[in-house]
Amino acid sequence: GINAEYMGVRNELVKCLFFIFRGKRKRWTGPGEPQYDIAASAPVMGLLRDLVAKEGTLRAAAKGAEPQDDEKESPESQASSAHKNLVETLCMMVSTCLGSGNAIFFSRVMVDIIPIALRARRHADKTLKGYSKVATELLAWMDYKTSELPLVLDHLEALMKEENWHHRESIPVFLEIFVPRNVYKLGDPELVRISRILLPLFQDPQCEVRELTAQAFVPFIMRTKRIGMTEKYVANFRKLAKRKCPKTKPANMAQAKYDVKLRKRHAGVLGLCACLRTAPYSVPDWMPETVLYLSSHAQDRIVISTGVKNTFAEFKRTHKDEWEEGSNHKAKFSAEQISAIEDMTGAASHYC
């Protein structure tokens, strides 16, 4: 049924699932969390567990499936097709439920669909990929109840351990929206867990994951209480950025060892760039020295230097209005630091 071949059949099933998952709810007048009919929620959660288990079974069976030229498909190809249809149906259900105007009733159901939708963001099938990206944004924007936040983080921590870097890449994409949306519900334990998710991803073997992590780290610092820890983060990132890594691999160094050195150095620079972006219209005490230090990485390998140059371009754009007027940002920088900014932005006529 739910993984039927025909889209029309699955569209009708989505409508059925919508009413099943919505269930019979007691009248909610607020404030506080809406009251659920316990008798209805138990079988509903049982159905959800069955769907999630079926997705896991089909995903495992579909591993190693390859396109078939003949009319007879292999068992792996059949499982791959069934898995695609199931995930597509669940993603359509997310859009239907969260677009109904009663999203709060579906939050618990949506939690367990998060990893399924995130894994499909880079699927080979364009239709499923589109549904998955929409579902990911809706799930990240969902207004979860406080009791559900740890469950969301459980799923993200599990995704961190997966070998497929596309799955790990989806974590910062999700958190970039999720954190600002639920910022007033995130307590210290949740913030610590998010920090422990993001910081290791700065050193992920895949460059795309590292760069998306830096992008997600900015709202994590700006929108939460972690803003008071920026100096600590700057110090830790600077230690990583100081790791020596020549632009070209020495002949006597193993490739794996060189890659680790490069990842650590890149992680440190990305982290410093992210910290710099957390203060777009001000100059905290740690910023002038960080700006000077970052300029020293302008001649690193292109994967590192490109991010540094982009960060200085952003710094110029956000600070130019009050460089000499209003807050007078220029007064907080030494002559050496101003010279470094001029060299990086090519704006000697303005920063002088």
Tab-separated table of C-alpha atoms in Angstrom:
chain	number	residue	atom	x	y	z
A	1	GLY	CA	0.000	0.000	0.000
A	2	ILE	CA	2.166	2.850	1.247
A	3	ASN	CA	5.002	1.914	-1.128
A	4	ALA	CA	2.643	1.292	-4.072
A	5	GLU	CA	4.019	1.920	-7.535
A	6	TYR	CA	1.296	4.367	-8.593
A	7	MET	CA	1.466	7.930	-7.296
A	8	GLY	CA	-2.339	8.271	-7.246
A	9	VAL	CA	-2.673	5.371	-4.817
A	10	ARG	CA	-0.056	6.844	-2.510
A	11	ASN	CA	-1.687	10.278	-2.638
A	12	GLU	CA	-4.900	8.731	-1.299
A	13	LEU	CA	-2.919	6.928	1.388
A	14	VAL	CA	-1.385	10.232	2.475
A	15	LYS	CA	-4.872	11.596	3.085
A	16	CYS	CA	-5.728	8.526	5.184
A	17	LEU	CA	-2.521	8.847	7.206
A	18	PHE	CA	-3.272	12.518	7.795
A	19	PHE	CA	-6.530	11.719	9.592
A	20	ILE	CA	-5.092	8.689	11.373
A	21	PHE	CA	-2.146	10.612	12.789
A	22	ARG	CA	-4.323	13.569	13.695
A	23	GLY	CA	-6.574	11.224	15.617
A	24	LYS	CA	-9.194	12.328	18.092
A	25	ARG	CA	-7.893	15.314	20.057
A	26	LYS	CA	-9.359	17.026	23.050
A	27	ARG	CA	-10.173	20.680	22.723
A	28	TRP	CA	-7.083	22.794	23.333
A	29	THR	CA	-7.516	26.360	24.522
A	30	GLY	CA	-3.909	26.987	25.634
A	31	PRO	CA	-1.564	27.984	27.126
A	32	GLY	CA	0.539	24.910	27.540
A	33	GLU	CA	0.817	21.857	25.361
A	34	PRO	CA	-2.277	20.470	23.613
A	35	GLN	CA	-3.871	17.505	25.305
A	36	TYR	CA	-3.798	14.213	23.431
A	37	ASP	CA	-6.404	11.479	23.601
A	38	ILE	CA	-4.275	8.665	25.089
A	39	ALA	CA	-6.511	5.945	23.675
A	40	ALA	CA	-5.937	7.306	20.162
A	41	SER	CA	-2.211	8.001	20.501
A	42	ALA	CA	-1.150	4.455	21.459
A	43	PRO	CA	-2.251	2.733	18.214
A	44	VAL	CA	-1.106	5.753	16.211
A	45	MET	CA	2.428	5.491	17.603
A	46	GLY	CA	2.330	1.757	16.954
A	47	LEU	CA	1.546	2.421	13.295
A	48	LEU	CA	4.345	4.968	13.103
A	49	ARG	CA	6.849	2.478	14.558
A	50	ASP	CA	5.780	-0.068	11.950
A	51	LEU	CA	6.297	2.441	9.113
A	52	VAL	CA	9.734	3.458	10.412
A	53	ALA	CA	10.737	-0.204	10.831
A	54	LYS	CA	9.559	-0.980	7.289
A	55	GLU	CA	11.629	1.903	5.924
A	56	GLY	CA	14.714	0.573	7.709
A	57	THR	CA	14.132	-2.947	6.395
A	58	LEU	CA	13.672	-1.774	2.799
A	59	ARG	CA	16.702	0.537	3.033
A	60	ALA	CA	18.881	-2.353	4.186
A	61	ALA	CA	17.528	-4.628	1.446
A	62	ALA	CA	18.091	-1.965	-1.224
A	63	LYS	CA	21.821	-1.590	-0.538
A	64	GLY	CA	23.876	-2.512	-3.562
A	65	ALA	CA	20.953	-2.237	-5.979
A	66	GLU	CA	21.930	-1.285	-9.529
A	67	PRO	CA	19.777	-0.337	-12.529
A	68	GLN	CA	18.497	-3.351	-14.484
A	69	ASP	CA	18.328	-3.372	-18.284
A	70	ASP	CA	16.118	-6.413	-18.559
A	71	GLU	CA	12.447	-6.577	-17.659
A	72	LYS	CA	13.047	-8.757	-14.615
A	73	GLU	CA	14.320	-6.746	-11.673
A	74	SER	CA	16.630	-8.158	-9.042
A	75	PRO	CA	15.350	-8.371	-5.420
A	76	GLU	CA	17.636	-5.458	-4.522
A	77	SER	CA	16.204	-3.272	-7.300
A	78	GLN	CA	12.670	-4.134	-6.237
A	79	ALA	CA	13.502	-3.212	-2.645
A	80	SER	CA	15.115	0.038	-3.833
A	81	SER	CA	11.977	0.991	-5.763
A	82	ALA	CA	9.718	0.090	-2.839
A	83	HIS	CA	11.930	2.073	-0.449
A	84	LYS	CA	11.859	5.136	-2.718
A	85	ASN	CA	8.076	5.011	-2.916
A	86	LEU	CA	7.720	4.622	0.856
A	87	VAL	CA	10.027	7.556	1.632
A	88	GLU	CA	8.316	9.688	-1.013
A	89	THR	CA	4.929	8.963	0.587
A	90	LEU	CA	6.211	9.872	4.057
A	91	CYS	CA	7.665	13.145	2.736
A	92	MET	CA	4.353	13.966	1.061
A	93	MET	CA	2.636	13.222	4.355
A	94	VAL	CA	4.916	15.735	6.119
A	95	SER	CA	3.861	18.463	3.686
A	96	THR	CA	0.176	17.557	4.073
A	97	CYS	CA	0.205	17.403	7.876
A	98	LEU	CA	2.322	20.486	8.521
A	99	GLY	CA	0.461	22.502	5.907
A	100	SER	CA	-2.909	21.739	7.463
A	101	GLY	CA	-2.856	24.563	10.010
A	102	ASN	CA	-2.815	22.060	12.888
A	103	ALA	CA	0.893	21.286	12.905
A	104	ILE	CA	1.083	21.079	16.711
A	105	PHE	CA	-0.980	17.879	16.675
A	106	PHE	CA	1.573	16.088	14.500
A	107	SER	CA	4.847	17.053	16.205
A	108	ARG	CA	5.433	13.703	17.921
A	109	VAL	CA	4.790	11.800	14.707
A	110	MET	CA	7.098	14.103	12.749
A	111	VAL	CA	10.055	13.518	15.090
A	112	ASP	CA	10.562	9.945	13.898
A	113	ILE	CA	10.324	10.929	10.229
A	114	ILE	CA	13.206	13.437	10.520
A	115	PRO	CA	16.071	10.999	9.782
A	116	ILE	CA	14.120	9.406	6.920
A	117	ALA	CA	13.597	12.766	5.208
A	118	LEU	CA	17.180	13.921	5.829
A	119	ARG	CA	18.693	10.794	4.286
A	120	ALA	CA	16.712	11.364	1.076
A	121	ARG	CA	17.926	14.945	0.440
A	122	ARG	CA	20.571	13.699	-2.027
A	123	HIS	CA	18.613	10.771	-3.486
A	124	ALA	CA	19.243	9.967	-7.150
A	125	ASP	CA	15.540	10.273	-7.951
A	126	LYS	CA	14.762	13.946	-8.646
A	127	THR	CA	11.127	13.704	-7.549
A	128	LEU	CA	12.003	12.189	-4.192
A	129	LYS	CA	14.849	14.670	-3.762
A	130	GLY	CA	12.401	17.554	-4.230
A	131	TYR	CA	9.872	16.143	-1.759
A	132	SER	CA	12.653	15.475	0.734
A	133	LYS	CA	14.067	19.010	0.636
A	134	VAL	CA	10.611	20.489	1.240
A	135	ALA	CA	9.987	18.016	4.064
A	136	THR	CA	13.372	18.821	5.634
A	137	GLU	CA	12.621	22.545	5.757
A	138	LEU	CA	9.149	21.940	7.203
A	139	LEU	CA	10.480	19.539	9.835
A	140	ALA	CA	13.230	21.988	10.808
A	141	TRP	CA	10.665	24.805	11.076
A	142	MET	CA	8.311	22.668	13.191
A	143	ASP	CA	7.409	24.069	16.609
A	144	TYR	CA	8.321	21.053	18.730
A	145	LYS	CA	7.263	20.555	22.317
A	146	THR	CA	10.003	20.788	24.937
A	147	SER	CA	9.744	17.067	25.691
A	148	GLU	CA	10.410	16.237	22.019
A	149	LEU	CA	13.643	18.216	21.612
A	150	PRO	CA	15.893	15.486	23.106
A	151	LEU	CA	14.312	12.960	20.713
A	152	VAL	CA	15.146	15.195	17.738
A	153	LEU	CA	18.767	15.412	18.882
A	154	ASP	CA	18.890	11.626	19.339
A	155	HIS	CA	18.142	11.193	15.643
A	156	LEU	CA	20.764	13.774	14.617
A	157	GLU	CA	23.427	12.116	16.772
A	158	ALA	CA	22.634	8.788	15.106
A	159	LEU	CA	23.015	10.351	11.644
A	160	MET	CA	26.490	11.592	12.603
A	161	LYS	CA	27.708	7.983	12.751
A	162	GLU	CA	26.591	7.050	9.230
A	163	GLU	CA	29.199	6.496	6.539
A	164	ASN	CA	27.337	8.308	3.776
A	165	TRP	CA	28.513	11.923	3.912
A	166	HIS	CA	25.265	13.094	2.310
A	167	HIS	CA	23.479	12.005	5.476
A	168	ARG	CA	25.931	13.889	7.678
A	169	GLU	CA	25.631	16.923	5.411
A	170	SER	CA	21.904	17.132	6.189
A	171	ILE	CA	22.538	17.678	9.915
A	172	PRO	CA	23.838	21.288	9.729
A	173	VAL	CA	21.229	22.060	7.051
A	174	PHE	CA	18.528	21.027	9.522
A	175	LEU	CA	20.093	22.733	12.557
A	176	GLU	CA	20.506	26.055	10.763
A	177	ILE	CA	16.700	26.404	10.790
A	178	PHE	CA	15.845	24.274	13.823
A	179	VAL	CA	17.941	26.198	16.363
A	180	PRO	CA	16.558	29.723	15.753
A	181	ARG	CA	13.025	28.326	15.470
A	182	ASN	CA	13.142	26.548	18.849
A	183	VAL	CA	15.621	28.823	20.599
A	184	TYR	CA	13.303	29.720	23.504
A	185	LYS	CA	12.753	26.047	24.333
A	186	LEU	CA	16.355	24.890	24.120
A	187	GLY	CA	17.828	24.531	27.598
A	188	ASP	CA	21.479	24.181	28.537
A	189	PRO	CA	21.501	20.372	28.112
A	190	GLU	CA	20.155	20.681	24.567
A	191	LEU	CA	22.602	23.473	23.696
A	192	VAL	CA	25.510	21.378	24.932
A	193	ARG	CA	24.341	18.456	22.803
A	194	ILE	CA	24.014	20.651	19.708
A	195	SER	CA	27.516	21.981	20.311
A	196	ARG	CA	28.803	18.399	20.534
A	197	ILE	CA	27.094	17.630	17.238
A	198	LEU	CA	28.452	20.630	15.346
A	199	LEU	CA	32.041	20.785	16.610
A	200	PRO	CA	33.090	17.302	15.355
A	201	LEU	CA	31.470	18.038	11.985
A	202	PHE	CA	33.947	20.908	11.532
A	203	GLN	CA	36.558	18.159	11.029
A	204	ASP	CA	34.440	15.901	8.826
A	205	PRO	CA	36.399	14.192	6.017
A	206	GLN	CA	34.073	15.768	3.446
A	207	CYS	CA	34.690	19.453	2.682
A	208	GLU	CA	31.010	20.172	1.943
A	209	VAL	CA	30.031	18.982	5.413
A	210	ARG	CA	32.635	21.209	7.050
A	211	GLU	CA	31.478	24.289	5.157
A	212	LEU	CA	27.774	23.709	5.904
A	213	THR	CA	28.650	23.174	9.564
A	214	ALA	CA	30.354	26.576	9.704
A	215	GLN	CA	27.236	28.085	8.146
A	216	ALA	CA	24.970	26.476	10.782
A	217	PHE	CA	27.315	27.468	13.610
A	218	VAL	CA	26.607	31.183	13.074
A	219	PRO	CA	22.907	31.157	14.118
A	220	PHE	CA	23.744	28.663	16.870
A	221	ILE	CA	26.010	31.291	18.454
A	222	MET	CA	23.982	34.395	17.568
A	223	ARG	CA	20.539	33.157	18.632
A	224	THR	CA	21.346	31.266	21.820
A	225	LYS	CA	23.020	31.771	25.162
A	226	ARG	CA	26.234	30.370	23.670
A	227	ILE	CA	27.030	33.905	22.488
A	228	GLY	CA	28.774	34.380	25.838
A	229	MET	CA	31.177	31.556	24.970
A	230	THR	CA	32.387	33.031	21.680
A	231	GLU	CA	35.846	33.878	23.065
A	232	LYS	CA	36.271	30.277	24.209
A	233	TYR	CA	35.282	29.000	20.777
A	234	VAL	CA	37.701	31.465	19.131
A	235	ALA	CA	40.582	30.189	21.287
A	236	ASN	CA	39.809	26.546	20.453
A	237	PHE	CA	39.443	27.210	16.733
A	238	ARG	CA	42.678	29.156	16.685
A	239	LYS	CA	44.526	26.163	18.135
A	240	LEU	CA	43.229	24.047	15.275
A	241	ALA	CA	44.053	26.678	12.656
A	242	LYS	CA	47.667	26.779	13.851
A	243	ARG	CA	48.203	23.147	12.809
A	244	LYS	CA	51.020	23.142	10.275
A	245	CYS	CA	49.976	21.949	6.839
A	246	PRO	CA	52.044	22.703	3.714
A	247	LYS	CA	50.199	23.714	0.547
A	248	THR	CA	51.447	20.577	-1.207
A	249	LYS	CA	51.880	17.151	0.347
A	250	PRO	CA	55.520	16.307	1.073
A	251	ALA	CA	56.730	13.190	-0.726
A	252	ASN	CA	57.643	11.473	2.553
A	253	MET	CA	54.222	12.025	4.189
A	254	ALA	CA	51.345	9.555	3.926
A	255	GLN	CA	48.224	10.889	2.203
A	256	ALA	CA	45.987	9.983	5.159
A	257	LYS	CA	48.207	11.917	7.585
A	258	TYR	CA	48.275	14.950	5.295
A	259	ASP	CA	44.460	14.865	4.938
A	260	VAL	CA	44.042	14.905	8.725
A	261	LYS	CA	46.365	17.909	9.049
A	262	LEU	CA	44.480	19.736	6.297
A	263	ARG	CA	41.084	18.972	7.869
A	264	LYS	CA	42.147	20.275	11.259
A	265	ARG	CA	43.595	23.472	9.823
A	266	HIS	CA	40.505	23.986	7.640
A	267	ALA	CA	38.241	23.343	10.645
A	268	GLY	CA	40.029	25.996	12.694
A	269	VAL	CA	39.851	28.609	9.936
A	270	LEU	CA	36.184	27.848	9.204
A	271	GLY	CA	35.393	28.152	12.902
A	272	LEU	CA	37.121	31.532	13.164
A	273	CYS	CA	35.288	32.759	10.057
A	274	ALA	CA	31.991	31.611	11.582
A	275	CYS	CA	32.752	33.425	14.849
A	276	LEU	CA	33.560	36.576	12.895
A	277	ARG	CA	30.152	36.394	11.193
A	278	THR	CA	28.359	36.239	14.551
A	279	ALA	CA	29.069	39.951	15.078
A	280	PRO	CA	28.120	41.553	11.735
A	281	TYR	CA	27.524	45.085	13.031
A	282	SER	CA	29.766	45.309	16.080
A	283	VAL	CA	33.393	44.778	17.079
A	284	PRO	CA	33.765	42.582	20.187
A	285	ASP	CA	37.074	42.621	22.034
A	286	TRP	CA	38.230	39.361	20.429
A	287	MET	CA	37.565	40.477	16.844
A	288	PRO	CA	40.540	42.760	15.940
A	289	GLU	CA	43.166	40.150	16.798
A	290	THR	CA	41.111	37.414	15.088
A	291	VAL	CA	40.880	39.504	11.912
A	292	LEU	CA	44.650	39.954	11.881
A	293	TYR	CA	45.251	36.247	12.428
A	294	LEU	CA	42.781	35.185	9.729
A	295	SER	CA	44.556	37.366	7.174
A	296	SER	CA	47.626	35.147	7.590
A	297	HIS	CA	45.670	32.269	6.013
A	298	ALA	CA	45.003	34.127	2.764
A	299	GLN	CA	47.796	32.187	1.048
A	300	ASP	CA	46.758	28.743	2.280
A	301	ARG	CA	45.406	26.055	-0.039
A	302	ILE	CA	42.448	27.279	-2.048
A	303	VAL	CA	39.931	25.270	-0.007
A	304	ILE	CA	40.979	27.365	3.022
A	305	SER	CA	41.874	30.726	1.459
A	306	THR	CA	38.555	31.022	-0.427
A	307	GLY	CA	36.595	30.999	2.822
A	308	VAL	CA	38.921	33.584	4.362
A	309	LYS	CA	38.527	35.958	1.409
A	310	ASN	CA	34.737	35.558	1.429
A	311	THR	CA	34.643	36.315	5.151
A	312	PHE	CA	36.642	39.532	4.712
A	313	ALA	CA	34.309	40.587	1.891
A	314	GLU	CA	31.356	40.037	4.244
A	315	PHE	CA	33.179	41.919	7.030
A	316	LYS	CA	33.652	44.897	4.711
A	317	ARG	CA	29.971	44.889	3.707
A	318	THR	CA	28.599	44.754	7.252
A	319	HIS	CA	31.016	47.150	8.956
A	320	LYS	CA	31.533	49.876	6.361
A	321	ASP	CA	28.529	52.038	7.360
A	322	GLU	CA	29.909	52.763	10.835
A	323	TRP	CA	33.595	52.348	10.132
A	324	GLU	CA	34.379	55.975	10.918
A	325	GLU	CA	30.939	57.222	11.918
A	326	GLY	CA	28.511	56.236	14.649
A	327	SER	CA	30.170	53.352	16.477
A	328	ASN	CA	33.521	54.229	14.870
A	329	HIS	CA	34.668	50.622	14.400
A	330	LYS	CA	38.008	51.786	13.024
A	331	ALA	CA	39.123	53.116	16.416
A	332	LYS	CA	39.136	49.576	17.838
A	333	PHE	CA	41.741	48.336	15.364
A	334	SER	CA	45.494	48.937	15.446
A	335	ALA	CA	47.423	50.212	12.442
A	336	GLU	CA	48.675	46.662	11.697
A	337	GLN	CA	45.135	45.253	11.844
A	338	ILE	CA	43.772	47.994	9.585
A	339	SER	CA	46.569	47.303	7.115
A	340	ALA	CA	45.597	43.612	7.067
A	341	ILE	CA	41.971	44.544	6.376
A	342	GLU	CA	43.054	46.835	3.524
A	343	ASP	CA	45.162	44.077	1.990
A	344	MET	CA	42.292	41.569	2.167
A	345	THR	CA	39.490	43.841	0.965
A	346	GLY	CA	41.401	46.035	-1.478
A	347	ALA	CA	39.711	49.020	0.126
A	348	ALA	CA	42.565	51.296	1.134
A	349	SER	CA	40.587	54.319	0.025
A	350	HIS	CA	37.929	53.545	2.632
A	351	TYR	CA	39.854	51.876	5.475
A	352	CYS	CA	42.467	54.540	6.084
